[in-house]
Structure formats: C-alpha cells, structure tokens
XYZ file of N, CA and C in Angstrom:
714
model
N 0.829 -1.167 -0.078
C -0.477 -0.242 0.146
C 1.124 0.998 -0.047
N 0.336 2.418 -1.383
C 1.428 3.402 -1.018
C 1.363 4.167 -0.123
N 2.088 4.870 0.554
C 1.762 6.191 0.968
C 1.310 7.184 0.208
N 0.773 8.176 1.106
C 0.199 9.611 0.223
C 1.225 10.424 0.155
N 1.287 11.163 -0.557
C 2.524 12.211 -0.365
C 2.397 13.159 0.267
N 2.982 12.949 1.055
C 2.690 14.808 2.266
C 1.748 15.857 1.215
N 1.177 17.007 2.112
C 0.815 18.040 1.944
C 1.252 19.160 1.634
N 1.125 19.848 0.864
C 1.991 20.752 0.491
C 1.033 22.005 1.428
N 2.422 22.700 1.869
C 1.885 23.393 3.346
C 1.828 25.112 2.421
N 0.285 25.708 2.539
C -0.314 27.127 1.994
C -0.248 27.681 2.554
N 0.756 28.581 1.455
C 0.994 30.042 2.266
C 0.300 30.927 1.392
N -0.144 31.979 2.181
C -1.433 32.831 2.314
C -1.015 34.125 1.292
N -1.255 34.150 0.325
C -1.219 35.271 -0.780
C -1.422 36.157 -0.131
N -0.134 37.331 -0.413
C -0.624 38.819 0.008
C -1.414 39.573 -1.075
N -2.616 40.001 -0.029
C -3.414 40.540 -0.350
C -3.193 41.712 -2.099
N -3.860 42.307 -2.594
C -3.820 42.930 -3.976
C -3.988 44.628 -2.788
N -2.379 45.480 -4.112
C -2.287 46.818 -3.539
C -4.122 47.365 -3.082
N -3.440 47.793 -2.040
C -4.579 49.020 -1.597
C -5.881 47.992 -0.517
N -6.037 46.834 -0.103
C -6.418 47.026 -0.302
C -6.407 46.307 2.132
N -4.929 46.241 2.008
C -4.822 46.183 3.367
C -5.743 47.748 4.300
N -5.842 47.378 5.564
C -6.499 47.670 6.428
C -5.387 48.812 7.715
N -5.323 49.734 7.782
C -4.758 49.808 8.890
C -5.539 50.412 9.926
N -5.690 49.653 11.389
C -6.795 50.403 12.238
C -6.919 51.657 12.236
N -5.396 52.286 12.809
C -5.141 53.544 12.959
C -5.572 54.970 11.787
N -5.862 54.506 11.133
C -6.600 55.266 10.253
C -7.858 55.613 10.560
N -7.706 57.344 10.311
C -9.334 57.420 10.454
C -10.709 57.623 9.798
N -10.035 57.237 8.918
C -11.058 56.505 7.555
C -11.289 55.281 7.980
N -10.910 54.137 8.845
C -10.979 52.945 8.865
C -11.792 52.913 10.951
N -10.778 54.353 10.860
C -12.066 54.189 12.921
C -13.270 54.564 12.408
N -13.937 56.095 11.660
C -14.592 56.567 11.286
C -15.953 55.438 10.498
N -15.010 54.512 9.943
C -16.553 53.355 9.559
C -16.900 52.454 10.242
N -15.256 52.006 11.399
C -15.714 50.910 12.098
C -17.527 51.878 13.098
N -16.879 53.390 13.660
C -17.680 54.001 13.923
C -19.564 53.990 12.998
N -19.529 54.091 11.938
C -20.660 54.449 11.816
C -20.995 52.417 11.923
N -20.574 51.714 11.150
C -20.551 50.415 11.877
C -21.481 49.581 12.660
N -20.192 49.797 13.971
C -21.216 50.637 14.824
C -22.571 50.739 15.914
N -22.935 51.776 14.777
C -24.240 52.932 15.162
C -24.983 52.444 14.219
N -25.411 51.712 12.914
C -25.858 50.253 12.223
C -26.198 49.605 12.997
N -25.076 48.852 14.492
C -25.772 47.728 14.537
C -26.498 48.392 16.023
N -26.107 48.834 16.533
C -26.920 49.790 17.292
C -28.824 50.580 17.248
N -28.645 50.573 15.916
C -29.801 51.521 15.417
C -30.855 49.809 14.960
N -30.261 48.945 14.800
C -31.295 47.047 14.102
C -31.286 46.992 15.923
N -30.709 46.955 16.450
C -30.782 46.702 17.812
C -32.272 47.367 18.664
N -31.873 48.845 17.778
C -32.843 50.187 19.021
C -34.219 49.619 17.828
N -34.318 48.883 16.804
C -35.330 48.814 16.806
C -35.767 47.483 16.680
N -35.177 47.151 16.691
C -35.351 44.930 17.533
C -36.465 45.915 18.700
N -35.463 45.918 19.857
C -36.458 46.592 20.911
C -37.770 47.062 20.580
N -37.766 47.755 19.763
C -38.769 48.933 19.969
C -39.981 47.500 19.115
N -39.546 46.424 18.628
C -40.905 45.289 18.094
C -41.134 44.205 19.625
N -40.705 44.977 21.215
C -41.386 44.012 22.200
C -42.295 44.709 22.258
N -42.793 43.406 22.648
C -44.353 44.247 23.229
C -44.916 44.240 25.240
N -45.159 45.174 24.537
C -45.361 46.097 25.875
C -46.455 47.472 25.168
N -46.962 48.572 26.746
C -48.223 49.851 27.112
C -47.237 50.838 26.156
N -47.486 50.862 24.571
C -46.775 51.670 23.725
C -46.338 53.617 24.871
N -45.584 53.755 23.998
C -44.287 54.560 24.589
C -43.724 55.947 23.578
N -44.343 57.225 24.144
C -43.924 58.322 22.855
C -41.662 58.835 23.263
N -41.139 58.165 21.959
C -39.517 58.804 22.430
C -39.846 60.177 21.665
N -40.717 60.680 20.866
C -40.024 62.338 20.241
C -41.244 62.037 20.327
N -41.453 63.498 21.000
C -43.139 64.150 21.525
C -42.845 65.544 20.306
N -44.556 65.788 20.721
C -45.172 66.114 19.631
C -44.187 67.971 19.555
N -44.878 68.449 18.839
C -43.792 69.904 18.379
C -45.127 70.771 17.780
N -44.609 72.377 18.099
C -45.980 73.656 18.267
C -45.417 73.333 16.654
N -46.542 74.054 15.847
C -46.511 74.190 14.230
C -47.067 75.229 14.153
N -46.515 76.338 12.845
C -46.916 77.125 13.128
C -47.481 76.944 11.532
N -48.734 76.793 11.057
C -49.300 77.439 10.692
C -50.229 78.373 9.484
N -49.530 78.789 8.000
C -49.663 79.774 6.922
C -51.476 79.779 6.828
N -51.720 80.749 6.702
C -53.037 80.663 6.036
C -53.648 80.279 4.935
N -53.717 79.229 4.215
C -53.760 78.769 3.151
C -53.236 77.110 3.018
N -51.480 77.488 4.248
C -51.264 76.150 3.016
C -51.926 74.950 4.713
N -50.878 74.321 4.338
C -51.048 73.242 5.085
C -49.749 72.598 6.400
N -50.412 71.762 7.766
C -48.991 72.401 8.826
C -49.352 70.411 8.475
N -48.215 69.367 9.262
C -48.580 68.104 9.865
C -47.172 68.890 11.759
N -48.237 67.863 11.864
C -48.007 67.348 13.895
C -46.777 65.875 13.381
N -45.102 66.137 14.240
C -45.162 64.490 13.721
C -45.192 63.832 15.054
N -44.903 62.331 15.365
C -44.615 61.970 16.877
C -44.141 60.705 16.407
N -42.897 60.697 17.050
C -42.152 59.563 16.423
C -42.449 58.153 18.398
N -42.992 57.128 17.946
C -43.873 56.404 18.785
C -43.427 54.996 18.551
N -43.494 54.218 20.264
C -43.000 52.819 20.250
C -44.078 52.058 20.989
N -44.280 51.070 20.279
C -45.913 49.749 20.183
C -45.893 49.179 19.561
N -46.436 48.041 20.168
C -45.921 46.708 19.696
C -46.574 45.519 20.621
N -48.042 44.815 20.175
C -48.625 44.748 18.523
C -48.688 46.279 17.989
N -49.197 46.336 16.706
C -49.244 47.853 16.110
C -50.663 47.942 17.279
N -50.104 49.919 17.434
C -51.106 50.394 18.201
C -52.291 51.291 17.172
N -53.457 51.134 18.127
C -54.783 52.108 17.256
C -54.314 53.817 17.524
N -54.176 54.607 16.275
C -54.123 55.952 17.375
C -55.798 56.976 16.497
N -55.835 57.499 17.649
C -56.805 58.003 18.266
C -56.241 60.099 17.454
N -57.027 61.453 16.640
C -56.403 62.460 16.917
C -57.300 63.259 17.175
N -56.886 64.325 17.532
C -57.933 65.176 18.723
C -57.544 66.636 18.437
N -58.348 67.481 18.665
C -57.915 68.627 18.570
C -59.642 69.664 19.487
N -58.221 70.120 20.560
C -59.208 70.532 21.530
C -60.595 69.135 22.332
N -60.303 68.516 22.182
C -60.837 67.464 22.952
C -61.847 66.323 22.366
N -61.631 67.315 20.800
C -62.461 66.826 19.813
C -62.216 65.824 18.728
N -62.485 64.461 18.855
C -61.438 64.080 17.935
C -61.993 64.122 16.151
N -60.096 63.718 16.082
C -60.708 64.210 14.026
C -60.214 62.591 13.041
N -60.915 62.795 12.171
C -61.712 61.752 11.167
C -60.398 62.292 9.820
N -59.812 61.367 9.663
C -59.407 61.290 8.485
C -60.187 61.366 7.714
N -59.563 61.788 7.215
C -60.740 62.817 5.441
C -59.735 64.182 4.934
N -60.609 64.548 4.291
C -60.144 66.012 3.404
C -59.472 66.872 3.820
N -59.931 66.950 5.259
C -59.197 68.175 5.937
C -57.827 67.936 6.433
N -58.512 66.200 7.662
C -57.624 66.446 8.163
C -57.115 64.793 7.915
N -55.604 64.583 7.778
C -55.253 63.578 6.986
C -54.591 62.754 7.908
N -54.747 61.088 8.587
C -53.501 60.626 9.020
C -52.492 59.947 8.014
N -51.538 60.031 9.055
C -50.353 59.752 8.220
C -49.323 58.430 8.654
N -48.509 57.888 8.048
C -47.715 56.698 9.117
C -47.025 56.615 7.962
N -45.843 56.990 8.640
C -44.102 57.053 7.730
C -43.352 55.348 8.028
N -42.722 56.263 8.995
C -41.260 54.861 8.892
C -42.744 54.530 10.750
N -42.298 52.568 10.804
C -43.217 52.191 11.146
C -43.018 52.503 12.980
N -42.235 53.270 13.047
C -42.251 53.969 14.376
C -42.562 55.468 14.672
N -42.845 56.259 13.220
C -43.499 57.751 13.074
C -45.086 57.627 12.276
N -45.982 58.396 13.205
C -46.392 58.407 12.825
C -46.658 60.238 12.938
N -47.441 60.777 12.022
C -48.150 62.645 11.836
C -49.079 62.530 11.183
N -49.987 63.625 11.341
C -51.089 64.334 11.737
C -51.380 65.819 10.286
N -51.139 65.405 10.208
C -52.186 66.698 8.485
C -52.802 67.208 8.561
N -53.047 69.049 8.028
C -53.970 69.398 8.590
C -54.325 70.528 7.026
N -54.828 70.045 6.301
C -54.866 71.260 4.493
C -55.694 72.099 4.920
N -55.507 73.211 4.020
C -55.727 74.689 4.208
C -57.025 75.173 4.834
N -55.383 75.807 5.683
C -54.784 76.483 7.148
C -55.953 77.630 6.704
N -56.541 77.990 8.200
C -57.567 79.015 7.956
C -57.181 78.858 9.542
N -58.092 80.268 10.404
C -58.426 81.401 12.087
C -58.418 79.851 12.336
N -59.142 78.476 12.479
C -60.248 78.272 13.347
C -59.596 76.855 13.119
N -57.806 76.458 12.716
C -57.451 75.783 12.911
C -56.821 76.485 14.403
N -56.306 76.974 14.372
C -55.485 77.688 16.338
C -56.264 76.228 16.800
N -55.055 76.201 17.598
C -55.917 75.241 19.061
C -54.774 73.932 19.068
N -55.078 73.913 20.346
C -54.399 72.456 21.002
C -54.484 70.785 20.387
N -53.334 70.365 19.707
C -53.820 69.536 19.149
C -53.603 67.684 20.100
N -53.761 66.711 19.820
C -53.420 66.040 20.782
C -53.471 64.361 20.107
N -52.393 62.953 20.534
C -52.780 62.088 19.706
C -52.455 60.695 21.075
N -53.275 60.190 21.196
C -53.879 59.376 21.803
C -52.931 57.526 21.619
N -52.436 57.502 22.175
C -51.984 55.417 21.520
C -52.128 54.575 22.084
N -52.943 53.462 21.303
C -53.372 52.380 22.103
C -53.146 50.846 21.919
N -52.943 49.994 22.551
C -52.852 48.367 22.001
C -53.429 47.923 23.445
N -53.085 46.524 22.892
C -53.418 45.805 24.221
C -53.079 45.652 25.833
N -52.204 46.620 25.929
C -50.909 46.962 27.582
C -50.944 48.018 27.360
N -51.280 48.697 26.848
C -51.783 50.533 28.061
C -52.728 51.339 26.089
N -51.839 52.747 26.743
C -51.709 53.659 26.113
C -51.001 54.338 26.073
N -50.922 55.209 25.507
C -50.069 57.114 25.753
C -50.534 58.261 25.314
N -49.945 58.856 25.467
C -50.735 60.203 24.840
C -49.498 61.558 25.093
N -50.238 62.511 24.146
C -49.235 63.639 24.053
C -50.461 64.894 23.257
N -49.334 65.662 23.440
C -50.405 67.158 22.434
C -48.750 68.447 22.032
N -49.444 69.232 21.593
C -49.101 70.228 20.909
C -50.427 71.270 20.401
N -49.903 72.600 19.864
C -50.822 73.744 18.871
C -50.301 73.282 17.673
N -50.851 73.929 17.176
C -50.798 74.800 15.845
C -51.297 76.369 16.386
N -50.344 77.002 15.556
C -50.849 78.302 15.777
C -50.706 78.850 14.486
N -51.996 79.723 14.716
C -51.923 80.082 13.011
C -51.784 81.179 12.182
N -50.912 82.082 11.356
C -50.376 82.817 11.264
C -51.465 83.732 10.451
N -52.517 84.643 10.368
C -53.334 85.086 9.614
C -53.314 86.489 8.955
N -52.808 87.624 7.608
C -52.714 88.176 6.849
C -53.626 89.354 7.901
N -53.432 90.336 8.263
C -54.584 91.566 8.796
C -55.573 91.376 7.407
N -56.537 91.260 8.191
C -57.999 91.689 6.709
C -59.050 92.276 7.546
N -60.002 92.935 7.025
C -61.058 93.679 6.721
C -61.615 92.756 6.201
N -62.657 92.371 6.966
C -63.633 91.316 6.272
C -64.779 92.239 5.641
N -65.515 93.514 6.336
C -67.069 93.805 6.972
C -66.189 95.431 6.392
N -66.568 96.231 5.387
C -65.872 97.928 5.627
C -66.678 98.284 6.704
N -66.755 99.425 7.123
C -67.829 100.413 7.583
C -68.790 101.260 6.202
N -69.144 101.125 7.002
C -70.490 101.976 6.179
C -71.248 103.481 5.555
N -71.228 104.156 4.564
C -71.171 105.049 4.347
C -72.608 105.911 5.329
N -72.789 106.412 5.491
C -73.526 107.275 7.142
C -73.705 109.054 7.181
N -75.363 109.191 6.739
C -75.615 110.019 6.928
C -76.582 110.561 8.195
N -76.518 111.857 9.439
C -76.616 111.058 10.111
C -77.419 113.045 10.344
N -78.507 113.214 11.731
C -78.119 114.828 11.749
C -77.752 115.322 13.179
N -77.268 116.596 12.850
C -77.260 117.345 13.970
C -76.839 116.796 15.088
N -76.018 116.770 16.180
C -76.387 116.130 17.497
C -76.406 115.050 18.365
N -76.305 113.720 16.890
C -77.575 112.390 17.203
C -74.973 111.694 17.105
N -75.197 110.806 17.914
C -74.455 109.883 18.209
C -74.144 108.933 16.795
N -73.215 108.586 15.844
C -72.408 108.405 14.811
C -71.240 107.162 15.644
N -72.012 105.592 14.453
C -70.857 104.927 14.755
C -71.000 104.183 13.567
N -69.592 103.866 13.149
C -69.151 103.237 11.830
C -68.272 101.665 12.397
N -68.100 100.977 12.490
C -67.859 99.473 12.716
C -67.282 98.733 11.884
N -65.892 98.319 11.671
C -65.020 97.107 11.013
C -65.188 95.748 11.454
N -65.707 94.434 10.749
C -65.137 93.605 10.893
C -63.418 93.142 10.240
N -63.192 92.775 11.303
C -61.861 93.050 10.538
C -60.937 91.119 11.938
N -59.796 90.864 10.931
C -59.365 89.461 11.488
C -57.896 89.512 11.446
N -56.908 89.244 11.805
C -55.549 88.142 11.738
C -55.365 87.746 12.926
N -53.697 87.551 12.863
C -53.294 86.300 13.784
C -52.007 86.820 12.888
N -51.025 86.928 13.795
C -50.692 87.811 15.415
C -52.246 89.328 14.280
N -53.294 89.226 16.735
C -53.958 90.492 16.325
C -52.608 91.470 14.755
N -53.784 91.895 14.688
C -53.213 93.253 13.786
C -53.376 94.720 15.124
N -52.252 95.390 14.902
C -53.232 97.341 14.629
C -53.819 98.186 14.586
N -54.821 98.716 14.971
C -55.552 99.417 14.124
C -55.489 100.093 14.407
N -56.307 101.437 13.653
C -56.114 102.478 13.414
C -57.543 103.710 13.167
N -57.467 104.679 12.860
C -58.926 105.316 12.031
C -58.279 106.776 11.838
N -58.734 107.279 10.430
C -58.241 108.753 10.056
C -59.606 109.501 9.221
N -58.976 110.808 9.715
C -60.421 111.639 9.550
C -60.001 111.794 7.927
N -59.889 112.286 7.221
C -59.622 113.788 5.915
C -57.755 112.761 5.857
N -57.551 111.876 6.107
C -56.282 111.718 6.512
C -54.961 112.318 6.759
N -55.905 112.568 8.282
C -55.229 113.002 9.448
C -56.171 112.428 11.062
N -54.568 111.011 11.796
C -54.976 110.756 12.566
C -56.095 110.600 13.541
N -57.095 110.421 14.117
C -58.110 110.234 15.392
C -57.393 111.426 16.743
N -57.503 112.144 16.873
C -57.107 112.264 18.106
C -58.450 112.367 18.938
N -57.978 110.870 19.964
C -59.879 110.687 20.796
C -59.544 111.498 22.104
N -61.088 111.831 22.187
C -61.460 111.722 23.655
C -62.536 111.617 23.735
N -63.365 112.216 24.947
C -64.745 111.552 25.847
C -65.654 112.122 24.576
N -65.333 112.689 22.771
C -66.026 112.357 22.237
C -66.631 112.043 21.072
N -65.060 111.693 20.433
C -64.484 111.206 19.295
C -63.932 109.539 19.573
N -63.844 108.695 19.573
C -63.188 107.763 20.169
C -63.621 106.958 18.954
N -62.821 105.536 19.391
C -62.340 104.159 18.690
C -62.343 103.034 19.660
N -62.805 102.377 20.032
C -63.076 100.465 20.155
C -62.331 99.390 19.382
N -60.983 98.758 20.299
C -60.918 97.784 19.137
C -61.380 96.147 20.325
N -62.123 95.203 19.156
C -62.441 94.067 19.803
C -61.553 92.644 19.173
N -61.279 92.079 19.328
C -61.414 90.463 19.059
C -61.534 90.397 17.423
N -62.810 90.406 16.727
C -62.730 90.446 15.620
C -64.066 91.963 15.072
N -64.155 92.984 15.774
C -64.766 94.322 15.627
C -63.449 95.142 15.612
N -63.873 96.943 14.788
C -63.141 97.875 15.729
C -64.488 99.213 15.285
N -64.922 99.338 16.184
C -65.856 100.863 15.973
C -65.462 101.883 16.609
N -66.202 102.934 15.459
C -65.223 104.476 15.586
C -66.753 105.078 16.359
N -66.906 106.099 18.167
C -68.211 106.760 17.968
C -67.295 107.449 17.711
N -69.104 109.402 17.604
C -69.206 110.140 17.013
C -70.015 110.485 17.675
N -69.895 111.626 18.926
C -71.208 111.518 20.145
C -71.174 113.273 19.857
N -72.187 113.627 20.014
C -72.657 115.206 19.425
C -72.239 115.324 18.147
N -72.797 114.278 17.059
C -71.794 115.341 16.346
C -72.563 115.956 15.212
N -71.568 116.930 14.447
C -71.379 118.684 14.121
C -71.264 118.520 13.043
N -71.915 119.698 11.973
C -71.054 119.409 10.710
C -69.711 119.478 10.632
N -69.048 119.998 11.114
C -67.334 119.266 10.935
C -67.196 118.545 10.967
N -67.425 117.107 11.708
C -66.951 115.218 11.477
C -67.821 115.198 10.400
N -67.940 116.100 9.302
C -68.588 115.115 8.127
C -67.037 114.972 7.234
N -66.867 114.162 6.958
C -65.816 113.306 5.873
C -65.845 112.385 5.132
N -64.498 111.893 5.420
C -64.217 111.349 4.737
C -63.529 110.311 6.088
N -63.087 109.636 6.294
C -63.088 107.862 7.478
C -62.610 107.141 6.895
N -60.732 107.002 7.104
C -60.227 105.238 7.054
C -60.405 104.575 8.642
N -60.175 103.112 7.987
C -60.043 101.496 8.764
C -58.892 101.090 8.606
N -57.416 101.110 9.148
C -56.668 100.577 8.631
C -56.109 99.179 9.831
N -55.981 98.181 9.261
C -55.565 96.742 10.208
C -53.758 96.880 9.463
N -53.426 96.186 10.080
C -51.506 95.897 9.564
C -51.318 95.042 11.104
N -50.828 94.403 10.412
C -49.500 93.003 11.151
C -48.405 92.947 10.366
N -47.786 91.407 10.812
C -46.370 91.393 10.515
C -47.105 90.323 9.081
N -48.110 90.792 8.548
C -48.527 89.336 7.518
C -48.565 90.262 6.678
N -48.947 91.543 6.319
C -50.489 92.117 5.535
C -50.640 93.727 5.747
N -52.000 93.821 5.470
C -52.359 95.411 5.812
C -53.230 95.481 4.706
N -54.488 95.778 5.607
C -56.230 96.020 4.797
C -56.559 97.552 5.518
N -57.149 98.353 4.599
C -58.051 99.656 4.410
C -59.245 99.528 3.777
N -60.669 101.124 4.600
C -61.309 100.183 3.974
C -62.224 102.279 4.323
N -62.823 102.101 3.693
C -62.995 103.843 4.210
C -64.224 103.743 3.781
N -65.450 105.172 4.472
C -66.692 105.513 4.843
C -66.366 106.963 4.637
N -67.675 106.946 4.037
C -68.194 109.001 4.565
C -69.543 108.958 4.882
N -69.201 110.113 5.687
C -70.142 110.511 6.567
C -70.623 112.241 6.205
N -72.360 112.042 6.252
C -71.997 113.517 6.724
C -73.254 114.021 7.374
N -73.228 114.517 8.397
C -73.915 115.180 9.019
C -74.451 116.919 8.702
N -75.301 117.040 9.388
C -76.457 117.792 9.034
C -77.215 118.570 10.175
C-alpha cells in the first residue's frame, strides 16, 4: 500500500495593492464607528418590537400654520403590537379625510396633516396611542398666522346734528393686528366725544354729539407682520 504524498504547506497570498487596513487610519476608525452605530440602530429597532404598552419617543412640537397652507404634526412612538391611533383637537376627535389626514411614515413615526389652513385651525392637538398593553398620549399647539384683513368695512352714513354716529368694521388677523382710524387722511385724536374701540373681530368708531365739522372721509386700517388692509366710509352730518 503506497503512502500518500505529504500535503503541501499553503502560503497565504499577499493582498492586492490597496486592500490592506490600518486600524489607526482615521477613515477606518470612522467606518467602524458607522458600522457600530448601524448595529445599535438595528438593535434599537428590534427592541422597539418588544411587546408592551406604547411609549412616546419623540414628542409633538408646536407648529406654525400659514393661512391657506398645510401643517404637519409628527410624533415618534414605540408600540407593539401595532397600536390604534386617534387624533383630536381641543378634545374633539378628528376623522381622517380631506381636511385632516392620518399619516404613517416609518414603522414608529405617525403624523397628522392639517390642510387648507385657516384661523379656526388654531388650537391644541393631541394624539392618543393604544394597544392591548396600555396607552400613551401627547399634545402640541398649531399656531395660525393670518394676514391682517378687513372682512367688512364701515358703511357710508348720514346723520343729524347732535346725534351719535358709529362706524363699525369686521377685522381679522393673527398675530392680532394694529388698528387705526383717520379722518380726511389725519389720525383721529381721541377724546370723550370721538373715540374708537378694538375687539377681537370688530373695531368701532364712535362720534357723540355729531356736528357738521365731523363730516368727511373716514378710513380704518389694520396691519400685522403678514400684511395690511384698509377701508373707507363717508360721513355726512347736517
């Protein structure tokens, strides 16, 4: 019986040029850090899938909504099994539809999109997350910005001498606008006879014991950081 030939000792081939790694090389160290971070991220995502009550990982933040545009409230949660999501505004539940859109982005990110922004959208928005193991919630505000506007200007007025004249304008704006009145292009100096008041949605100019000298062209103007508006009315006292 013949003997087998002795096995040849293998010699490791030298790596091709450019394939050696220097662990002290900053680029190699940065790559290692990225790999570790990726692994930690994978481990974190795996941990997120553990059964238990939902948790808020990144809370909602206040959002500024410009009139006519859309705003999005975003929240990152941990919940497994998959949770039931409910959004509400000032305590009233919002239905998923054309105005309010429920959005599910990543497995752990949910959002609410509010479309066609208007002043009525200002308020406190809440998310409630529920699964068989419990529930959690969070809230934030949508702050609406609306250019100053005069919804309805004052009407031309004819009055008798000695009566009281009132000019009223319907206004809006967020932030609340500055309001002023002028007569024939000059600012009105208020006193106990001629003065104006500013409410949340209206402004009223009052002229007591009107005289013919009070006749003229009156202007009301509103202005905030987003815009300005004005309206005119004629007053005739005889």
